[in-house]
CSV table of C-alpha atoms in Angstrom, one decimal:
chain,number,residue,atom,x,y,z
A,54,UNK,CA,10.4,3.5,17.3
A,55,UNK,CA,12.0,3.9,13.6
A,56,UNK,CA,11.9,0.8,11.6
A,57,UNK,CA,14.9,-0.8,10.9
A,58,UNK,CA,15.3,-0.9,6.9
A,59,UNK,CA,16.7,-4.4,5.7
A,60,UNK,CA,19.9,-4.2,3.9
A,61,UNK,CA,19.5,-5.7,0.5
A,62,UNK,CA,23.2,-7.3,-0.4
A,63,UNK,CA,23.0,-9.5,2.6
A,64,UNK,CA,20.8,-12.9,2.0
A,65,UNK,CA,19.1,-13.4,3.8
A,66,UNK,CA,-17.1,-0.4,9.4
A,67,UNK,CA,-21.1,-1.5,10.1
A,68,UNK,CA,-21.7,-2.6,13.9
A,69,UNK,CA,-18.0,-2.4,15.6
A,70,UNK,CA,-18.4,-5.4,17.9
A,71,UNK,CA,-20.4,-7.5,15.6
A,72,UNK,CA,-17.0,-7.2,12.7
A,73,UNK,CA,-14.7,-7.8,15.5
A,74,UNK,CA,-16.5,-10.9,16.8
A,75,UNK,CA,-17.0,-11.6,13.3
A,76,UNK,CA,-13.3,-11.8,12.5
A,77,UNK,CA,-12.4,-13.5,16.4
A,78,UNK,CA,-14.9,-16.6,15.6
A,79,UNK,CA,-12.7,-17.0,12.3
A,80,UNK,CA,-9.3,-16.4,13.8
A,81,UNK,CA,-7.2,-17.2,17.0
A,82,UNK,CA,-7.2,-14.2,18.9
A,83,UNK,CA,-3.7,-14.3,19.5
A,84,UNK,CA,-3.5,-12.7,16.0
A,85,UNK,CA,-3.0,-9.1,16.0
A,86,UNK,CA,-5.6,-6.7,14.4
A,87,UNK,CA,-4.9,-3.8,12.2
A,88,UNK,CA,-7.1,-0.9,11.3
A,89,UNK,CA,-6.5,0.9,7.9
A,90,UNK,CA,-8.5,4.0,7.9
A,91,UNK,CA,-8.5,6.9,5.6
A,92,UNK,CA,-7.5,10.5,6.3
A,93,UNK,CA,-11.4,11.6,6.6
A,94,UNK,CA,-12.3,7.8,8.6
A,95,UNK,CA,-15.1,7.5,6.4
A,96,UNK,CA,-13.2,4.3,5.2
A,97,UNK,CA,-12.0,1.3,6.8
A,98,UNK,CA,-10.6,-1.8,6.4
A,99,UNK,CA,-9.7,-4.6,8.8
A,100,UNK,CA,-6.1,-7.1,8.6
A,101,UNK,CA,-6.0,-9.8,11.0
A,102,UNK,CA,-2.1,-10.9,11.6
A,103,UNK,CA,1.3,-9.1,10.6
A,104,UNK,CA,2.0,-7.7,7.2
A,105,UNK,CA,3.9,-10.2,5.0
A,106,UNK,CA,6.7,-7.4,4.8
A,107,UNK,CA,6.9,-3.7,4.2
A,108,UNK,CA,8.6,-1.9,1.4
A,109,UNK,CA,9.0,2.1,0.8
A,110,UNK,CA,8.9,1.4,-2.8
A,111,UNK,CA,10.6,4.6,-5.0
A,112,UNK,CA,9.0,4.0,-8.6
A,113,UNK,CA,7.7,6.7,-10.7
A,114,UNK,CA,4.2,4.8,-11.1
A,115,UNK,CA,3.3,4.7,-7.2
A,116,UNK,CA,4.8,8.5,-6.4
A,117,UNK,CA,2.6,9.9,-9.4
A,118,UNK,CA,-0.6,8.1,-7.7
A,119,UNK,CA,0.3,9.2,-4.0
A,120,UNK,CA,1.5,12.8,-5.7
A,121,UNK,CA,-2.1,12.9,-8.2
A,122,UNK,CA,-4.0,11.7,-4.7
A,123,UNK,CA,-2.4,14.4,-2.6
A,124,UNK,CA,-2.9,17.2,-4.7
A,125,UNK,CA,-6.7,16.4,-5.2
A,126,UNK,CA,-7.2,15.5,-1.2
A,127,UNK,CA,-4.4,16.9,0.9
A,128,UNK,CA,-3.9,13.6,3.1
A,129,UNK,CA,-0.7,12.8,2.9
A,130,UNK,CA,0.2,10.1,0.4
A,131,UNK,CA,3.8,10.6,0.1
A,132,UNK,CA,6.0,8.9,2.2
A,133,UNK,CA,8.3,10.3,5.0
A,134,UNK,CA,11.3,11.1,2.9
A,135,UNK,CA,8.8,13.3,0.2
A,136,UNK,CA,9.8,10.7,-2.6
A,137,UNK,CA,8.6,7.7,-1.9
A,138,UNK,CA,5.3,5.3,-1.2
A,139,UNK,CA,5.5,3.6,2.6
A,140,UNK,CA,3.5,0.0,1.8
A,141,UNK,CA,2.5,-3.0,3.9
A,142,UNK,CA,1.8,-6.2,2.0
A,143,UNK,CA,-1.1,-8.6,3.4
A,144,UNK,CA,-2.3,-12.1,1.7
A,145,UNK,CA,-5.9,-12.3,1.3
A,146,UNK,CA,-7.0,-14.4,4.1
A,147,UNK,CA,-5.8,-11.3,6.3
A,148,UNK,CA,-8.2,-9.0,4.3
A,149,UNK,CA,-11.7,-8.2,6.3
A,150,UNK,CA,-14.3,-5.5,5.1
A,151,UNK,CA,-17.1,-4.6,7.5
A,152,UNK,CA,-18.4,-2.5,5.2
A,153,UNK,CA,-20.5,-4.5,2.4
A,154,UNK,CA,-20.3,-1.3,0.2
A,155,UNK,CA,-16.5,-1.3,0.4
A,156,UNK,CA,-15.8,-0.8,-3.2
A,157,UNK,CA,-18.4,1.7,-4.0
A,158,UNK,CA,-16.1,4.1,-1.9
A,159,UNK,CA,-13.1,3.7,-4.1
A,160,UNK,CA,-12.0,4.9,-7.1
A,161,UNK,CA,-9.6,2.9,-9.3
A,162,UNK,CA,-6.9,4.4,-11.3
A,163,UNK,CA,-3.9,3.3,-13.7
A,164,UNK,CA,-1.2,6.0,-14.7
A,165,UNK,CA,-1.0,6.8,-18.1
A,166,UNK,CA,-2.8,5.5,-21.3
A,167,UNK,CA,-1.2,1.8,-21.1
A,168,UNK,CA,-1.0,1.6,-17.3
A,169,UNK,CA,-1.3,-2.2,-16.2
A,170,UNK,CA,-0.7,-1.9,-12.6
A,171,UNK,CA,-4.1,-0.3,-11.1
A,172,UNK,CA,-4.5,1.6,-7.6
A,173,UNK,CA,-7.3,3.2,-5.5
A,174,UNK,CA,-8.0,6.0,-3.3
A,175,UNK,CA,-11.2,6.4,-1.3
A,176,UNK,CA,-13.9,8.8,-3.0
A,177,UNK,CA,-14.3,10.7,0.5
A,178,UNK,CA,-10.7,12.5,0.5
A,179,UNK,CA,-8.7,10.5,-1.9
A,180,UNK,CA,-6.9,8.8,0.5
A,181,UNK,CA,-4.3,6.3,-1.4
A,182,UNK,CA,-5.5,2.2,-0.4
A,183,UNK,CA,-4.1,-0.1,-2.5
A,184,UNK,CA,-1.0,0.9,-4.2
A,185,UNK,CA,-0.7,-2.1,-6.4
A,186,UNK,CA,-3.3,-4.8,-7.4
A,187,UNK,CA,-5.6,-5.5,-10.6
A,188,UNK,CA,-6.2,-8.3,-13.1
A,189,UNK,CA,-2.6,-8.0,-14.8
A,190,UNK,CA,-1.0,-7.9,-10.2
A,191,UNK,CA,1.8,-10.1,-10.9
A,192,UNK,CA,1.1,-12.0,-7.3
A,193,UNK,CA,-2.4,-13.0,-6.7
A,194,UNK,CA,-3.6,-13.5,-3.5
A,195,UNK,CA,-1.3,-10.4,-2.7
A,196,UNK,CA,-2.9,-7.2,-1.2
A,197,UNK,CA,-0.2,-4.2,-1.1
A,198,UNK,CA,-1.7,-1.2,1.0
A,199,UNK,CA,-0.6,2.2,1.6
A,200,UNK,CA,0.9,1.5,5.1
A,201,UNK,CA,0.7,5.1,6.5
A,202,UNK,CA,-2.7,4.8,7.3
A,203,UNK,CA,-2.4,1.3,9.2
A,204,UNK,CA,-3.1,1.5,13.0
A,205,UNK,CA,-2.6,-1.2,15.5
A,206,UNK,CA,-5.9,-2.0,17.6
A,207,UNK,CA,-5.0,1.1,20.2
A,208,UNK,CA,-5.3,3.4,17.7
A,209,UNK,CA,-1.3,3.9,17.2
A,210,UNK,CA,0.2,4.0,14.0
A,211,UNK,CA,1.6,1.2,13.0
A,212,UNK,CA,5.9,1.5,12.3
A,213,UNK,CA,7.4,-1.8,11.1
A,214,UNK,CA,10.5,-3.4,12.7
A,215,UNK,CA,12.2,-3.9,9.0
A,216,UNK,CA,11.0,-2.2,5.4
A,217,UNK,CA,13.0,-2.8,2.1
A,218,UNK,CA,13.6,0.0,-0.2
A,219,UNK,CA,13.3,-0.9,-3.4
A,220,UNK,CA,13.2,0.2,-7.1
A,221,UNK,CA,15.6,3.4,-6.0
A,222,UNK,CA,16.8,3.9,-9.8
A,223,UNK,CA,13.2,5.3,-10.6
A,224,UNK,CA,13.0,8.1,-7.7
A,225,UNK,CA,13.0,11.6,-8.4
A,226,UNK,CA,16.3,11.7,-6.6
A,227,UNK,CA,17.9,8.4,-6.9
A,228,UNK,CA,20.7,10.1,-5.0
A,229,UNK,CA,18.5,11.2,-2.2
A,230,UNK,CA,17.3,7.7,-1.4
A,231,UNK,CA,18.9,6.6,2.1
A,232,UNK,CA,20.8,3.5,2.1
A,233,UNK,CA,20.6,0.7,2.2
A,234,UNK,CA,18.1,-0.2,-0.9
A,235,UNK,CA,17.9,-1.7,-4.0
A,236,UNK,CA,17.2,-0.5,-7.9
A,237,UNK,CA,14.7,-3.6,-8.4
A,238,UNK,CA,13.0,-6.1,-5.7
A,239,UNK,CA,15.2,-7.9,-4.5
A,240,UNK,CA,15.2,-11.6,-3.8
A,241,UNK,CA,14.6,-11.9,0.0
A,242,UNK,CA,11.3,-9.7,-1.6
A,243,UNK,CA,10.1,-12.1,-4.1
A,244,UNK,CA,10.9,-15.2,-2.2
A,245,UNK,CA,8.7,-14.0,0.3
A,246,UNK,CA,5.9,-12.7,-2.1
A,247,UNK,CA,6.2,-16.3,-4.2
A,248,UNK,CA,6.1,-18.1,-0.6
A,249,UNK,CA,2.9,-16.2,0.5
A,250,UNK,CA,1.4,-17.3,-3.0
A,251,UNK,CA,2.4,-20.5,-2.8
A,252,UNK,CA,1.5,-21.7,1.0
A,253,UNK,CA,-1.3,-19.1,1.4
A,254,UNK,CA,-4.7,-19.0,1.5
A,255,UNK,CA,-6.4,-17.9,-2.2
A,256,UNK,CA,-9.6,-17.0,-0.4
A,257,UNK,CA,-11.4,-13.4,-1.3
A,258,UNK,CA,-11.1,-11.4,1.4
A,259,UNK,CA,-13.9,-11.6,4.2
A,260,UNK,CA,-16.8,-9.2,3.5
A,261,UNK,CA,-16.7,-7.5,0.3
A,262,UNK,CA,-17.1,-8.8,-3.6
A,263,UNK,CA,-14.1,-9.6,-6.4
A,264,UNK,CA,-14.5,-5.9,-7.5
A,265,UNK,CA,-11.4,-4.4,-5.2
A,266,UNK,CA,-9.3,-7.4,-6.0
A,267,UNK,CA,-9.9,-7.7,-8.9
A,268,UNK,CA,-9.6,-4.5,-10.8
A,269,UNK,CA,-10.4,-4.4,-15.1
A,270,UNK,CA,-9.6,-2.0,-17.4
A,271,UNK,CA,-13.9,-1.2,-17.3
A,272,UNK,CA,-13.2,0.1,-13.7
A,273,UNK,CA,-11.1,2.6,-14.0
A,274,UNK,CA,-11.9,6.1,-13.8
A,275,UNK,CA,-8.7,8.0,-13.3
A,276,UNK,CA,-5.6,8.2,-15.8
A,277,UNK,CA,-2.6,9.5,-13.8
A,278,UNK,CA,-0.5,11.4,-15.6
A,279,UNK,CA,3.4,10.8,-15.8
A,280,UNK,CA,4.3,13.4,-13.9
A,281,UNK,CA,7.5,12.3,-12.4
A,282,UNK,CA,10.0,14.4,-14.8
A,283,UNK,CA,7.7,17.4,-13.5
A,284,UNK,CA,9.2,17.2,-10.0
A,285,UNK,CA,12.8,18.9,-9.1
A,286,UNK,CA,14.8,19.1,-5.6
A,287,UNK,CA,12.3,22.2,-4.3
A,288,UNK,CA,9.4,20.3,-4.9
A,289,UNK,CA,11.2,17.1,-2.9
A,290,UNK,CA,11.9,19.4,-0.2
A,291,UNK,CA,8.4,20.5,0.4
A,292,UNK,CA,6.4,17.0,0.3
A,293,UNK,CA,9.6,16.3,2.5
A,294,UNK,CA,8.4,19.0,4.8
A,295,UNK,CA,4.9,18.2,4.8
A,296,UNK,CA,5.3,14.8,5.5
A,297,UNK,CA,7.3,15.6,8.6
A,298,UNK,CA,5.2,18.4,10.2
């Protein structure tokens, strides 16, 4: 089933069963449970409940990390339409981590020089995790994820009933990008983002240490370069291609 994307004028791993009774003693079980894994599988990361929302999000900074990711791993960062970054947001109380050496298998990047708004892929085949987060994230207690690697607990991909495209100015084709969307984030967005801060649980997500949430400029390893003049129609109509095959 295609997800239905919202239009924008109108308001509106470790011992398997030992993490999964770990994270039913803490939560109702009527919660769903969501498996993020990597291309390779070698990492993995548990969400307990539905994503806050969903967003295909068109700016240059989150193509040139998915595009930088892809070229060095091959597991398919770029979203569906070739041009954009397919993300699932999740507070932190959602976050679980059976894996106590979760962030020794990431790598954290920024993209260019004075890049504030750091990322990581997984060491193993630089698969694309967070696509935003850091010290300078603009909504703690937020953890955006790159969604296309979200499965629901039989092992299905997870599709999303509603996704908001946003920040469609800053794609490579701004003409490209189906409608409907929006050039910035759009209120329904940020209420929803400011809501989750404000009501939510603060907690560190279950399992792993401060060092994935909270990102410093000591930590990062990979400079992205801007690449996002670089790319022209041909090269939209390949990732396109690859993305659908």
């Amino acid at each position: 089933r295609q997800p239905t994307h919202v239009c924008l004028c109108a308001p509106r791993c470790g011992s398997t069963s030992l993490a999964m009774s770990t994270v039913l003693s803490i939560y109702p079980p009527r919660k769903a449970l969501y498996d993020w894994r990597c291309a390779c599988g070698e990492f993995r990361c548990r969400f307990v409940g539905e994503p806050q929302l969903c967003t295909d999000c068109y700016c240059q900074s989150c193509v040139a990390c998915a595009t930088y990711c892809d070229r060095r791993g091959g597991s398919g960062n770029v979203g569906s339409d070739g041009q954009c970054i397919e993300t699932a947001y999740f507070a932190w109380k959602q976050v679980y981590f059976s894996d106590p050496d979760a962030s020794e298998k990431l790598e954290f990047m920024k993209v260019g020089d004075n890049g504030t708004n750091f990322r990581s892929c997984t060491t193993c085949c630089r698969t694309l995790f967070q696509t935003s987060g850091g010290i300078y994230f603009k909504f703690p207690g937020i953890q955006p994820v790159n969604r296309r690697f979200l499965r629901r607990a039989d092992g299905t991909r997870y599709l999303p009933q509603r996704v908001f495209r946003v920040m469609a100015q800053h794609a490579a084709a701004p003409d490209l990008v189906p409608l409907p969307h929006s050039n910035y984030y759009p209120f329904p967005v940020i209420l929803k983002l400011l809501a989750v801060i404000a009501f939510g649980s603060r907690r560190t997500p279950i399992g792993t240490n401060e060092k994935i949430i909270k990102i410093d400029d000591a930590m990062i390893h990979i400079v992205v370069p801007k690449t996002w003049h670089d790319v022209d129609r041909r090269d939209l109509d390949r990732r396109r291609d690859v993305s659908l095959n």
